Amino acid sequence: MNQERKGSILVLLGPPGGGKGTQAARLAKDLGWVHLSTGDVLREEVRRGTELGRQVRQIMETGELVSDDILGRIVLDRLAHLDKPGCILDGYPRNLDQAQFLEKAKGDRRLVVVSVEVPEETIVKRLTGRRFCPRCGTVYNVCFSPPQVQDFCDQCGVRLERREDDREDVVRERLRVYRESTLPVVQFYADRPYFRRVDGDGNPEEVYGRLKEAVETLVQ
Ligand code: AMP
């Protein structure tokens, strides 16, 4: 069986709020791959009030990491049920133990890794200004892409909300956790031939262009 038929996994690394979620969703659509955001999976569990959601809610609200065990189960389960030629992992691995786990969990799939790098102060601005519509999910930013009427969704007219973990104290904590736990993961992959760094500072269109080019050189 050749590499294409076994499928590929793209690990997208980068600080929380660096814009990689949006980029990952677009790239997955372009490539026809699955977008697996572990943060989205967990938030959905919280929203539905499941047993897992109850377990992880408080940890997520403080910006700390959920246990490797829980994440390992989510990732294994999703990889086992992939129905597309590839998968973009967005938000996993977040520490060295998860990176080691993925080495085994990936099976025969080809792994490629891109780190989208953004300065911390840009992130603080992006995250603390972020708002979303609880009805349609549209995301706004009070500095960069405000709604026409302050605090209300352009499409639904519903009052916008802020993610609990986008408060400034929590954002700073998430960035600290990123530096401490996830930067070593960037180092772990840094000298591999299937690793690229992408400058994530700039408008989303430019960043997407750079990201796509990097991924194309890796998966061709
Ligand atoms: P994100 O949307 O990727 O920033 O994830 C939101 C929150 O979900 C994080 O702050 C963690 O609490 C949790 N989370 C998501 N992915 C992971 C992971 N790979 N390991 C541990 N916790 C995670």
Coordinates of C-alpha atoms and ligand atoms in Angstrom, one line a residue:
M1 CA 0.0 0.0 0.0
N2 CA 1.5 3.4 -0.9
Q3 CA 1.7 6.5 1.3
E4 CA -1.3 8.2 -0.4
R5 CA -3.6 5.3 0.4
K6 CA -2.5 5.2 4.0
G7 CA -3.2 8.8 4.4
S8 CA -1.4 11.7 6.0
I9 CA -1.5 13.6 9.2
L10 CA -0.6 17.3 9.4
V11 CA 0.2 18.5 12.8
L12 CA -0.4 22.3 13.0
L13 CA 1.5 23.8 15.9
G14 CA 1.3 27.3 17.1
P15 CA 0.3 29.4 20.1
P16 CA -3.4 29.6 21.1
G17 CA -5.0 32.5 19.3
G18 CA -2.4 32.6 16.6
G19 CA -5.2 32.0 14.0
K20 CA -4.3 28.4 13.3
G21 CA -7.9 27.2 13.9
T22 CA -9.2 29.3 11.1
Q23 CA -6.3 28.4 8.9
A24 CA -6.7 24.7 9.6
A25 CA -10.4 24.8 8.8
R26 CA -9.7 26.5 5.4
L27 CA -6.9 24.2 4.6
A28 CA -8.9 21.1 5.5
K29 CA -11.6 22.3 3.1
D30 CA -9.1 23.0 0.3
L31 CA -7.4 19.6 0.7
G32 CA -10.5 17.6 1.3
W33 CA -9.1 16.5 4.7
V34 CA -10.6 16.1 8.2
H35 CA -10.0 19.1 10.5
L36 CA -9.6 17.7 14.0
S37 CA -9.5 20.5 16.6
T38 CA -9.2 18.9 20.0
G39 CA -10.3 22.2 21.6
D40 CA -13.5 22.1 19.5
V41 CA -14.1 18.4 20.5
L42 CA -13.8 19.3 24.2
R43 CA -15.9 22.4 23.9
E44 CA -18.6 20.4 22.3
E45 CA -18.6 17.9 25.1
V46 CA -18.9 20.8 27.6
R47 CA -21.7 22.4 25.6
R48 CA -23.6 19.1 25.6
G49 CA -23.0 18.6 29.3
T50 CA -21.7 15.1 28.9
E51 CA -19.7 13.3 31.6
L52 CA -16.5 14.1 29.8
G53 CA -17.6 17.7 29.4
R54 CA -18.2 18.0 33.2
Q55 CA -14.8 16.5 33.9
V56 CA -12.9 19.0 31.6
R57 CA -14.9 22.2 31.9
Q58 CA -13.1 23.7 34.9
I59 CA -9.6 22.9 33.6
M60 CA -10.4 24.5 30.2
E61 CA -11.8 27.6 31.9
T62 CA -8.4 28.2 33.6
G63 CA -6.4 27.6 30.5
E64 CA -4.6 24.5 31.8
L65 CA -4.2 21.3 29.9
V66 CA -6.7 18.4 30.0
S67 CA -5.1 15.0 30.9
D68 CA -3.1 13.2 28.2
D69 CA -5.2 10.1 28.8
I70 CA -8.4 11.8 27.8
L71 CA -6.8 13.5 24.7
G72 CA -5.1 10.2 23.7
R73 CA -8.5 8.5 23.6
I74 CA -10.1 11.3 21.6
V75 CA -7.3 11.3 19.0
L76 CA -7.1 7.5 18.7
D77 CA -10.9 7.3 18.2
R78 CA -10.9 10.0 15.6
L79 CA -8.0 8.6 13.7
A80 CA -9.6 5.1 13.6
H81 CA -12.7 6.6 11.9
L82 CA -11.0 8.8 9.3
D83 CA -13.1 8.9 6.1
K84 CA -10.8 11.3 4.2
P85 CA -7.3 11.0 2.8
G86 CA -5.7 13.1 5.5
C87 CA -6.3 14.8 8.8
I88 CA -5.2 18.2 10.2
L89 CA -4.5 17.9 13.9
D90 CA -5.2 21.3 15.4
G91 CA -4.3 21.6 19.1
Y92 CA -2.6 18.2 19.5
P93 CA 0.1 17.3 20.5
R94 CA 0.4 19.9 23.3
N95 CA 3.3 18.4 25.2
L96 CA 6.1 15.9 24.7
D97 CA 4.2 12.9 26.1
Q98 CA 1.4 13.6 23.6
A99 CA 4.0 13.9 20.8
Q100 CA 5.5 10.5 21.7
F101 CA 2.0 9.0 21.9
L102 CA 1.2 10.3 18.4
E103 CA 4.4 8.6 17.0
K104 CA 2.7 5.3 17.8
A105 CA -1.0 6.3 17.2
K106 CA -0.3 7.5 13.7
G107 CA 0.3 3.9 12.5
D108 CA 1.5 3.8 8.9
R109 CA 0.3 7.3 8.1
R110 CA 2.7 9.9 7.0
L111 CA 3.3 12.7 9.5
V112 CA 4.1 16.3 8.5
V113 CA 4.4 19.2 10.9
V114 CA 4.1 23.0 10.5
S115 CA 4.6 25.5 13.2
V116 CA 2.7 28.8 12.7
E117 CA 4.6 31.4 14.7
V118 CA 3.1 34.6 16.0
P119 CA 4.4 37.2 18.6
E120 CA 2.7 37.0 22.0
E121 CA 1.5 40.6 22.2
T122 CA -0.3 40.1 18.8
I123 CA -2.1 37.1 20.3
V124 CA -3.1 38.9 23.5
K125 CA -4.8 41.6 21.3
R126 CA -6.4 39.0 19.1
L127 CA -7.8 36.8 21.9
T128 CA -9.0 39.4 24.3
G129 CA -10.9 41.1 21.5
R130 CA -12.4 38.0 20.1
R131 CA -16.2 37.6 20.3
F132 CA -18.5 35.0 18.8
C133 CA -22.2 34.6 18.0
P134 CA -23.7 31.9 20.1
R135 CA -26.3 31.2 17.4
C136 CA -24.4 31.0 14.1
G137 CA -20.8 30.8 15.4
T138 CA -19.5 33.8 13.4
V139 CA -16.3 35.1 15.0
Y140 CA -15.6 38.8 15.3
N141 CA -12.8 40.9 16.8
V142 CA -13.4 44.2 18.5
C143 CA -10.1 45.6 17.0
F144 CA -9.7 43.8 13.7
S145 CA -13.1 42.8 12.4
P146 CA -15.9 44.4 14.6
P147 CA -19.6 43.8 13.9
Q148 CA -21.5 46.7 12.4
V149 CA -23.4 47.2 15.6
Q150 CA -21.2 46.9 18.7
D151 CA -21.7 43.6 20.6
F152 CA -24.3 42.2 18.2
C153 CA -24.1 39.6 15.4
D154 CA -24.4 41.1 11.9
Q155 CA -26.3 38.0 10.7
C156 CA -28.5 37.1 13.7
G157 CA -28.7 40.3 15.7
V158 CA -27.9 38.2 18.8
R159 CA -25.7 39.6 21.6
L160 CA -22.1 38.4 21.0
E161 CA -20.3 36.3 23.7
R162 CA -16.7 35.8 24.8
R163 CA -15.1 32.4 25.4
E164 CA -14.3 32.0 29.1
D165 CA -10.7 31.3 28.2
D166 CA -10.3 34.5 26.2
R167 CA -10.2 36.7 29.4
E168 CA -6.8 38.4 29.6
D169 CA -5.6 36.5 32.8
V170 CA -6.5 33.2 31.2
V171 CA -4.9 34.2 27.8
R172 CA -1.6 35.0 29.6
E173 CA -1.9 31.6 31.4
R174 CA -2.6 29.8 28.1
L175 CA 0.5 31.4 26.6
R176 CA 2.6 30.4 29.6
V177 CA 1.4 26.8 29.2
Y178 CA 2.2 27.0 25.5
R179 CA 5.7 28.2 26.2
E180 CA 6.3 25.6 28.9
S181 CA 4.6 22.5 27.4
T182 CA 4.2 23.0 23.7
L183 CA 7.4 24.8 22.7
P184 CA 9.4 21.7 23.6
V185 CA 7.1 19.9 21.0
V186 CA 8.2 22.4 18.3
Q187 CA 11.8 21.6 19.3
F188 CA 11.0 17.8 19.2
Y189 CA 10.1 18.1 15.5
A190 CA 12.4 21.0 14.6
D191 CA 15.2 19.0 12.9
R192 CA 13.0 16.5 11.1
P193 CA 12.8 16.7 7.3
Y194 CA 9.0 16.9 7.4
F195 CA 8.9 20.1 9.6
R196 CA 8.4 23.7 8.4
R197 CA 8.0 27.0 10.3
V198 CA 5.6 29.6 8.9
D199 CA 5.4 33.3 9.8
G200 CA 1.9 33.7 11.2
D201 CA 2.1 37.4 11.7
G202 CA 0.2 39.3 9.0
N203 CA -3.2 39.3 7.4
P204 CA -5.0 35.9 7.3
E205 CA -4.8 35.8 3.5
E206 CA -1.0 36.2 3.5
V207 CA -0.5 33.7 6.3
Y208 CA -2.8 31.2 4.5
G209 CA -0.7 31.5 1.3
R210 CA 2.5 30.8 3.3
L211 CA 0.9 27.9 5.1
K212 CA -0.4 26.3 1.9
E213 CA 2.9 26.6 0.2
A214 CA 4.7 24.9 3.2
V215 CA 2.2 22.1 3.3
E216 CA 2.3 21.5 -0.4
T217 CA 6.1 21.1 -0.3
L218 CA 5.7 18.6 2.5
V219 CA 2.9 16.4 1.2
Q220 CA 3.7 16.4 -2.5
Ligands
AMP1 P1 -7.8 25.3 22.0 O1 -9.1 25.6 21.4 O2 -7.0 24.4 21.1 O3 -7.0 26.5 22.5 O4 -8.1 24.4 23.3 C1 -8.9 24.9 24.4 C2 -8.5 24.1 25.7 O5 -8.8 22.7 25.5 C3 -7.1 24.2 26.1 O6 -6.8 25.3 26.8 C4 -7.0 22.9 27.0 O7 -7.6 23.1 28.2 C5 -7.9 21.9 26.2 N1 -7.1 21.2 25.2 C6 -7.2 21.2 23.8 N2 -6.3 20.4 23.3 C7 -5.6 19.8 24.2 C8 -4.5 18.9 24.3 N3 -4.0 18.4 23.2 N4 -4.0 18.6 25.5 C9 -4.6 19.1 26.7 N5 -5.6 19.9 26.7 C10 -6.1 20.3 25.5

